CSV table of C-alpha atoms and ligand atoms in Angstrom, one decimal:
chain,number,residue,atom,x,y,z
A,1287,UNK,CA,53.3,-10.0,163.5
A,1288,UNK,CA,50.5,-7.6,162.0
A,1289,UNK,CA,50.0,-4.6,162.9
A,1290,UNK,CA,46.7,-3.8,165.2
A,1291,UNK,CA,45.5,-0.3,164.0
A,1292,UNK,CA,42.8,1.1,165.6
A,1293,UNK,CA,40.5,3.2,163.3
A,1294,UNK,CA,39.0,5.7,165.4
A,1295,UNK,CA,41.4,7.3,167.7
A,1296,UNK,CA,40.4,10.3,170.1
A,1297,UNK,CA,42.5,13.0,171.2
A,1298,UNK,CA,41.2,13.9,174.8
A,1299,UNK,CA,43.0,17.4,175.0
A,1300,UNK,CA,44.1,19.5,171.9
A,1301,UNK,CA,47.0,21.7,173.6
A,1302,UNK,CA,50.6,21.4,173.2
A,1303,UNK,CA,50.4,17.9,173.4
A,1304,UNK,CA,47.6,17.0,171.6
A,1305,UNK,CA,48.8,18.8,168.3
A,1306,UNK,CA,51.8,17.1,168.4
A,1307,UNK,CA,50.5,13.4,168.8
A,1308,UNK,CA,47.8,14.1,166.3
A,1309,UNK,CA,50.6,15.1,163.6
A,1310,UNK,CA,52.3,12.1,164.1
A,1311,UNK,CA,49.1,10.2,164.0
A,1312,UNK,CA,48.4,11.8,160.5
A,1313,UNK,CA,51.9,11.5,159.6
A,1314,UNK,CA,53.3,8.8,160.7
A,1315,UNK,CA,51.6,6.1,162.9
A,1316,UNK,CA,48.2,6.0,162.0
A,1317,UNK,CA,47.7,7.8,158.9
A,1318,UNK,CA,44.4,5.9,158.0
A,1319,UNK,CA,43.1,6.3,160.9
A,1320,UNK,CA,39.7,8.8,161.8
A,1321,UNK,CA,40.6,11.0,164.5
A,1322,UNK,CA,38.5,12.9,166.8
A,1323,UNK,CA,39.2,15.3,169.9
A,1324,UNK,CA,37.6,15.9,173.2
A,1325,UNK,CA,37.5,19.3,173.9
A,1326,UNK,CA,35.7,21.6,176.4
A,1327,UNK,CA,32.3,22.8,176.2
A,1328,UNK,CA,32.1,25.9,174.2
A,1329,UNK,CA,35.8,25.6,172.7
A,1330,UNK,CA,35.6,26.0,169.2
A,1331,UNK,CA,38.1,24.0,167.3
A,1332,UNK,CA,39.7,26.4,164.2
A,1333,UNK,CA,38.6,24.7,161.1
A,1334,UNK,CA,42.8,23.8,159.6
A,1335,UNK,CA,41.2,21.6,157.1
A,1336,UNK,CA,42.1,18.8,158.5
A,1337,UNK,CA,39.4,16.1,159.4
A,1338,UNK,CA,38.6,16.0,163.2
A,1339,UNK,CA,35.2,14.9,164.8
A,1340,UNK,CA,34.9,17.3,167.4
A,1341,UNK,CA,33.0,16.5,170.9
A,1342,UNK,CA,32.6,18.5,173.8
A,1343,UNK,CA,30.4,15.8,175.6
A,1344,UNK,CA,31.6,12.5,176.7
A,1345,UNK,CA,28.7,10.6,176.1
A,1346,UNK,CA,28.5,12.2,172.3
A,1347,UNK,CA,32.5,10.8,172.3
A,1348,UNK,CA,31.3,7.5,173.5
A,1349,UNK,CA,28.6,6.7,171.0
A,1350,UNK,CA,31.5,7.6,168.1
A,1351,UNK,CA,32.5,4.1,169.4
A,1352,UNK,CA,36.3,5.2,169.6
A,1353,UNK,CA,39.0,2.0,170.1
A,1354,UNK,CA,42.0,4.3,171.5
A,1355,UNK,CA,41.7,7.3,173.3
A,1356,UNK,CA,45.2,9.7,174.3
A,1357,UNK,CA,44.7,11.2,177.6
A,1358,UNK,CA,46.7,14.6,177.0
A,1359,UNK,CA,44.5,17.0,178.9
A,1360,UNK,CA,44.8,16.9,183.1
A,1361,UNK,CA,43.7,15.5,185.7
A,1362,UNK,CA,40.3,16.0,185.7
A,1363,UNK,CA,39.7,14.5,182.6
A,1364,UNK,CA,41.6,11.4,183.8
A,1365,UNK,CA,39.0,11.0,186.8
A,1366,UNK,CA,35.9,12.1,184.8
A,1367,UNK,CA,36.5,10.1,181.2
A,1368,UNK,CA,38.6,7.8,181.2
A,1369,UNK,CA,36.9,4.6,183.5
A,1370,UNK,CA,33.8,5.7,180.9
A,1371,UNK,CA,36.2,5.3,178.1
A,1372,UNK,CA,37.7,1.9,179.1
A,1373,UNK,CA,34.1,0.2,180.6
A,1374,UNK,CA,32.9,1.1,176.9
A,1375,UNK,CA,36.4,-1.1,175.4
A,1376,UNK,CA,38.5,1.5,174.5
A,1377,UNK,CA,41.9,1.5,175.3
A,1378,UNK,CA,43.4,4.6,176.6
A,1379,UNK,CA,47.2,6.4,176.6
A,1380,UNK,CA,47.5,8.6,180.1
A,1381,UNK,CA,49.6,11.2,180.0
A,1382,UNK,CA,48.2,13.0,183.4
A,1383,UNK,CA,49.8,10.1,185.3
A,1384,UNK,CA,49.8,12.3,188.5
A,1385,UNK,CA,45.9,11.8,188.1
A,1386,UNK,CA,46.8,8.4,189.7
A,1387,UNK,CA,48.3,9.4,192.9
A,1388,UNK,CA,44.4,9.4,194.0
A,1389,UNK,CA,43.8,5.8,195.1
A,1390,UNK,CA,40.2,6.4,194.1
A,1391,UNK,CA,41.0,6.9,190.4
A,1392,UNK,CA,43.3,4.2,190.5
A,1393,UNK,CA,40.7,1.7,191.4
A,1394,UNK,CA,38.1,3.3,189.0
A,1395,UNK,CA,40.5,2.8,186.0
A,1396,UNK,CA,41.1,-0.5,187.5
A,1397,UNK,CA,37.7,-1.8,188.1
A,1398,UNK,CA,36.4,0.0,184.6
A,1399,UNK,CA,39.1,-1.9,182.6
A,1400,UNK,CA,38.6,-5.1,183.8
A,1401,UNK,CA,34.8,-4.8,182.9
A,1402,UNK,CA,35.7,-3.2,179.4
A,1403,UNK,CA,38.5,-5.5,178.7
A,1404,UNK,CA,40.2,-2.6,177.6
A,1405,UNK,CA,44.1,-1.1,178.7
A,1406,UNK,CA,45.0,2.0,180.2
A,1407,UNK,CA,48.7,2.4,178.8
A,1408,UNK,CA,50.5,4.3,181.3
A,1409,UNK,CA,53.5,6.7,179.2
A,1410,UNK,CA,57.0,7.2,180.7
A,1411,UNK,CA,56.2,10.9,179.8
A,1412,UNK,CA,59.8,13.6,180.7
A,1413,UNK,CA,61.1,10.6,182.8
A,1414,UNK,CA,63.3,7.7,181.7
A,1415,UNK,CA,64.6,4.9,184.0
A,1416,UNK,CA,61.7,3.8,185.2
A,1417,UNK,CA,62.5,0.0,183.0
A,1418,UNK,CA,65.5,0.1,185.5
A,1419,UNK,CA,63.7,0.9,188.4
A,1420,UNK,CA,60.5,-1.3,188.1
A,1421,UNK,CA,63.0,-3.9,188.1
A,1422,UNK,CA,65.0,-2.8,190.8
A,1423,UNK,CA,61.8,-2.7,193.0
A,1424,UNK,CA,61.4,-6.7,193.0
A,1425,UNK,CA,64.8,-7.0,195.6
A,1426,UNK,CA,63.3,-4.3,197.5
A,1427,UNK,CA,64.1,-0.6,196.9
A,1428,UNK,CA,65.7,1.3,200.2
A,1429,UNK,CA,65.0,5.2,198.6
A,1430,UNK,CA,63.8,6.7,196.0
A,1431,UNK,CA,64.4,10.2,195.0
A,1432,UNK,CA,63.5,12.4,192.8
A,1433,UNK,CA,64.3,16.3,192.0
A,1434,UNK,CA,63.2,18.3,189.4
A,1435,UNK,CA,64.5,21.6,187.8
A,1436,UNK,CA,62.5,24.3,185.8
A,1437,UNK,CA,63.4,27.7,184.7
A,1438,UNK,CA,61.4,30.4,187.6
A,1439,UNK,CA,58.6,31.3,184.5
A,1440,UNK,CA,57.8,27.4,183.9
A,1441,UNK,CA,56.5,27.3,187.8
A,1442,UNK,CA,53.7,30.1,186.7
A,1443,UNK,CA,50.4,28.8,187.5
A,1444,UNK,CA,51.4,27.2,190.7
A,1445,UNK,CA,51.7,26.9,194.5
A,1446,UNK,CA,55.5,27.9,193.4
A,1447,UNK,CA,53.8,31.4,193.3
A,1448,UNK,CA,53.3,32.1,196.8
A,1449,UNK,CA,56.7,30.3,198.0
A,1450,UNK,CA,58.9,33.5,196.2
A,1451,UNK,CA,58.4,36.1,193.4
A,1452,UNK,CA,59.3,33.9,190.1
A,1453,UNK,CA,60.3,36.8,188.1
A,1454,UNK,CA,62.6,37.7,190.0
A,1455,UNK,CA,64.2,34.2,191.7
A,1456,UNK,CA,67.9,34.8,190.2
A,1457,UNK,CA,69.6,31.1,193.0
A,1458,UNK,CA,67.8,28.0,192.7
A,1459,UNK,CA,65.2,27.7,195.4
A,1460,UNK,CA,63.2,25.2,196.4
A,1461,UNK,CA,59.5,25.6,195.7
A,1462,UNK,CA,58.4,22.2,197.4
A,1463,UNK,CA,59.6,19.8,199.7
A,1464,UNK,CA,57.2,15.9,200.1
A,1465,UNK,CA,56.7,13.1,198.4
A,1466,UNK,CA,55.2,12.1,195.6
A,1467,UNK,CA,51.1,11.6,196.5
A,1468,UNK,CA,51.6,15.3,197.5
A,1469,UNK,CA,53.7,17.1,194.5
A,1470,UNK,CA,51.5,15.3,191.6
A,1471,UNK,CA,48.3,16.6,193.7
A,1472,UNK,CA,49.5,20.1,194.1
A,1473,UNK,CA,51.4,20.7,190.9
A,1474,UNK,CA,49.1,18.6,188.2
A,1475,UNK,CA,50.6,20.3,185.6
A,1476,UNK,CA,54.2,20.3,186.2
A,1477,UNK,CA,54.9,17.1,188.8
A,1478,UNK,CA,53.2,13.8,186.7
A,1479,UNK,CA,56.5,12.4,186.3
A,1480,UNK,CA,56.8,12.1,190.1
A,1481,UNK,CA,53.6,9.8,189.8
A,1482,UNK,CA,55.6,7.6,187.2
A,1483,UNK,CA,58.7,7.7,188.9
A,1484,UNK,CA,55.7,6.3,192.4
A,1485,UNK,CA,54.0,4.0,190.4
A,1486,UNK,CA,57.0,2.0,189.1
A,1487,UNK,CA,59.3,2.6,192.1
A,1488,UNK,CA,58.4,3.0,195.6
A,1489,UNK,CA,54.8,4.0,195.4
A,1490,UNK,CA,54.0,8.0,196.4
A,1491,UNK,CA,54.3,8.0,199.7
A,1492,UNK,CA,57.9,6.6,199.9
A,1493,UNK,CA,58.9,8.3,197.0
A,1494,UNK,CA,60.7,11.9,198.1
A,1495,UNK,CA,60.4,14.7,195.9
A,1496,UNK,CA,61.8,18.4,195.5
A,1497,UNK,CA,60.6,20.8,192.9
A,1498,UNK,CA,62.9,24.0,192.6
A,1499,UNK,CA,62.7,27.1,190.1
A,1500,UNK,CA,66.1,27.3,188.8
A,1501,UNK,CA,67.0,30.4,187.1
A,1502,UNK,CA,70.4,29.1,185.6
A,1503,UNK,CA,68.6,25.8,183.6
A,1504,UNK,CA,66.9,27.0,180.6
A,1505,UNK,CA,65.6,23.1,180.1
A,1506,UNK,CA,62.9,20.8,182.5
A,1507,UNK,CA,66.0,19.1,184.7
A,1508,UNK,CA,64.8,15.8,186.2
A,1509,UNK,CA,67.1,13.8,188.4
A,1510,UNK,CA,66.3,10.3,189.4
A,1511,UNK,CA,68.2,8.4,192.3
A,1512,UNK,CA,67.7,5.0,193.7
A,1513,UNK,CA,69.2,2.7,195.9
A,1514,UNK,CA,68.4,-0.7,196.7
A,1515,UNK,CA,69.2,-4.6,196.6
A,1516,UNK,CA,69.9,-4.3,192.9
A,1517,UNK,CA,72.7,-1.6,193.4
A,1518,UNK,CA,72.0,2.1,192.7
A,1519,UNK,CA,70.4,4.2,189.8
A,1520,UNK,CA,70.9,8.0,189.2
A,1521,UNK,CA,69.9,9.2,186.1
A,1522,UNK,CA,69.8,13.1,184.7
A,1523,UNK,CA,67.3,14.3,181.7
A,1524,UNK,CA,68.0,17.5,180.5
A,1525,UNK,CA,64.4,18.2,178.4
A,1526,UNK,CA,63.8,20.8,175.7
A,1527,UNK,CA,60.7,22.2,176.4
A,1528,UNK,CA,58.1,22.2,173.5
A,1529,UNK,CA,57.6,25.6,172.0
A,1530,UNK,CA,54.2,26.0,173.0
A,1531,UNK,CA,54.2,24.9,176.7
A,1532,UNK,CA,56.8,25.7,178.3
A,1533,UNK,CA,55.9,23.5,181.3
A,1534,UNK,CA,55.9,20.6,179.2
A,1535,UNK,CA,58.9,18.8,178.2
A,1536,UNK,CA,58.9,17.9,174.1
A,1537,UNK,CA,59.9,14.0,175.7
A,1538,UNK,CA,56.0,14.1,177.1
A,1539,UNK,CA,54.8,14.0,174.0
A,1540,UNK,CA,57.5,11.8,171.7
A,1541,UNK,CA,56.8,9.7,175.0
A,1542,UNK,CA,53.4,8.7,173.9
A,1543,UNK,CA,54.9,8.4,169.8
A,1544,UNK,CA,56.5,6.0,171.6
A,1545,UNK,CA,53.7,4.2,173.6
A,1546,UNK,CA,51.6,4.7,170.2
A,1547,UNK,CA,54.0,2.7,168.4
A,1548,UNK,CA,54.6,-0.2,170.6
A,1549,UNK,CA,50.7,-0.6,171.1
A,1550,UNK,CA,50.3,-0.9,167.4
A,1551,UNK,CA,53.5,-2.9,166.6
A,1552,UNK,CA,53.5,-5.2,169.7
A,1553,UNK,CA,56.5,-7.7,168.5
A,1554,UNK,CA,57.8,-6.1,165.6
A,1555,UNK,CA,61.6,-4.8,165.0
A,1556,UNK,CA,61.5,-2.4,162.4
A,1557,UNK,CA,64.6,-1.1,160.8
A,1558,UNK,CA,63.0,2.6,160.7
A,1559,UNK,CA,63.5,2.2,165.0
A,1560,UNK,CA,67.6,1.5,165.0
A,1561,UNK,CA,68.3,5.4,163.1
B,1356,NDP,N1,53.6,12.5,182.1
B,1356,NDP,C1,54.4,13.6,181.8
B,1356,NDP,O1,55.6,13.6,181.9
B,1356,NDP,C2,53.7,14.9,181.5
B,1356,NDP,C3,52.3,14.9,181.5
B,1356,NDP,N2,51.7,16.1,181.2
B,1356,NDP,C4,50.2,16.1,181.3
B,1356,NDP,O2,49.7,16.4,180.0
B,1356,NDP,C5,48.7,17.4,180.1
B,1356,NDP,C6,48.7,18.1,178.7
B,1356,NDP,O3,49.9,18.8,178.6
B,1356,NDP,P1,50.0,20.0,177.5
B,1356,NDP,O4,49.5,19.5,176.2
B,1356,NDP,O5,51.4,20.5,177.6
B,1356,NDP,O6,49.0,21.1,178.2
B,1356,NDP,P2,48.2,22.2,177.4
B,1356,NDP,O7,47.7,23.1,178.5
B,1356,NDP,O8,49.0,22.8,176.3
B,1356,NDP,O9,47.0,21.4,176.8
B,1356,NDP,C7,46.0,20.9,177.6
B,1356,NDP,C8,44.7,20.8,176.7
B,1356,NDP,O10,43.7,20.0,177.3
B,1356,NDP,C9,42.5,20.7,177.2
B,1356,NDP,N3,41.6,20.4,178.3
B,1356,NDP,C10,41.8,20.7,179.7
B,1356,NDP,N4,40.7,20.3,180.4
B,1356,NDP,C11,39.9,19.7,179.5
B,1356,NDP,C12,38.6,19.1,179.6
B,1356,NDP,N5,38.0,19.0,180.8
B,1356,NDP,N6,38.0,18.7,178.5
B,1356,NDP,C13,38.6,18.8,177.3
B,1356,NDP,N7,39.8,19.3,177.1
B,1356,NDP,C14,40.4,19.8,178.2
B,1356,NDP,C15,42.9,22.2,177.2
B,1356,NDP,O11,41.9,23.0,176.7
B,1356,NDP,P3,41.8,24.6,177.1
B,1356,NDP,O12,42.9,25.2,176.3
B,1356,NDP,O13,40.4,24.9,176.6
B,1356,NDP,O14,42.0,24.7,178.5
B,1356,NDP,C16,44.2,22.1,176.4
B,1356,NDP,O15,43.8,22.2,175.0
B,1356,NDP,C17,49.1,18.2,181.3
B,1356,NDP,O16,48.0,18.9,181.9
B,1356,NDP,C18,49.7,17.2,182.2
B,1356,NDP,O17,48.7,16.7,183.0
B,1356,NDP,C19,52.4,17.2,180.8
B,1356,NDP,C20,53.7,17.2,180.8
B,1356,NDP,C21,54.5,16.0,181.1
B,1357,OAA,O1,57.2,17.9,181.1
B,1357,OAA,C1,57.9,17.9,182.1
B,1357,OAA,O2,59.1,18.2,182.1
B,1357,OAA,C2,57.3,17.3,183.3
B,1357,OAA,C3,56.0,17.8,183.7
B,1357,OAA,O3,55.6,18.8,183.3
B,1357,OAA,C4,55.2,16.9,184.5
B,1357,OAA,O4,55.7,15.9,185.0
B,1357,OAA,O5,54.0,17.1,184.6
């Protein structure tokens, strides 16, 4: 089966993310390919000589007629872009997943791919399993649990901050307690895979999550548990962190190398996947 390589691929988000996927782009998966990157107004991009299109407006991104956008920005820009991006027939990778727990944006991406004819791909992101448990879910699924790990300084930024001093949490302690709907709304940047673990599982409200600062993990700890029909599921990810975001686990972004690869290589087996 051919290959279906898109030529123009936008980068919506340029941080620790974003430079990764757009190496392996150049690299690797898409070498060919024109690239382009959404970033905000006023950011300027530092020219590294290599060729980017830069836009800080949507509608400027829209008329450069893109046929894949990567979501690796937040959640904002997963409400404001991408229905735009997917009415106009571009297909779209989402990394903010926890930008779905909002019913709202879940029936704009919906409704806007659907009129576009265009996908919104959906990436595992830190979390595995989720194969397992979207299978699982068709017996019935009786809980779903999930509980995830981070050293005290990877919790900077958020509620975490007024539940204890993070600098100086030396037991494990719990920085929140709900389900899923509630963690990937209050913690956008730290609780999407809760939203993956909802979306294929249980859905967010029966999906029960706890988030705790752990001082003796020095990787992003996420613990899956399910038990249903099918039998029961636990699974443990102990993720390296990537070197320039610290909240974000490096399997984020190989996630969507992943999702990249099986988008452009739908039925093929190659050998360079078994190593
Ligand atoms: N599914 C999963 O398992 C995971 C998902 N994520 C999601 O991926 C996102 C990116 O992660 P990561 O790369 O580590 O985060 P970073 O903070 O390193 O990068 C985010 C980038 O997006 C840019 N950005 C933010 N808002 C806008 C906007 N409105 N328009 C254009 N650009 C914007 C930021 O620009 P600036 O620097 O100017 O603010 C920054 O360059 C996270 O916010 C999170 O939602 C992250 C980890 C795991
Ligand atoms: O990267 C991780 O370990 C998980 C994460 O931040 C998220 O789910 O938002």
């Amino acid at each position: 089966m051919a290959e279906r390589k898109p030529q123009r691929i936008a980068l919506l988000g340029r941080g620790a993310i974003g430079q990764r996927v757009e190496a392996a782009l150049r690299e690797r998966l898409a070498p060919d390919a024109t690239l382009a990157a959404l970033v905000r107004p006023g950011k300027t991009v530092p020219d590294d000589g290599a060729a980017l299109a830069v836009f800080s407006e949507l509608e400027a991104l829209l008329a450069w007629r893109p046929e894949l956008a990567i979501e690796c920005a937040g959640h904002a820009v997963v409400a404001q872009a991408v229905p735009a991006l997917l009415r106009a027939g571009c297909d779209v990778v989402i990394a903010s997943v926890g930008a779905l727990g909002d019913a709202g944006v879940r029936s704009a991406i919906e409704e806007a791919a659907g009129a576009g004819q265009a996908r919104p791909i959906v990436v595992s992101g830190a979390i595995g399993g989720l194969d397992a448990l979207r299978a699982a879910r068709r017996a019935g699924l009786h809980s779903v649990r999930y509980t995830g790990r981070k050293p005290p300084l990877a919790w900077a930024g958020t509620p975490a901050e007024a539940r204890c001093m993070l600098a100086e949490v030396r037991m494990p302690t719990v920085v929140f307690e709900g389900h899923a709907a509630e963690a990937s709304r209050a913690y956008p940047k730290n609780a999407n895979v809760t939203a993956a673990v909802a979306l294929a599982g249980a859905g967010f409200e029966r999906t029960a999550v706890t988030l705790i600062a752990d001082p003796r993990v020095d990787a992003n700890v996420h613990e899956l548990h399910a038990e249903g029909v099918f039998g029961t599921l636990s699974l443990r990810l102990a993720n390296a962190p990537l070197p320039d975001n610290p909240k974000t686990s490096w399997l984020a972004a190989l996630s969507i190398e992943a999702a990249l690869h099986a988008h452009f290589n739908p039925f093929s087996i190659h050998p360079s996947d078994w190593s």
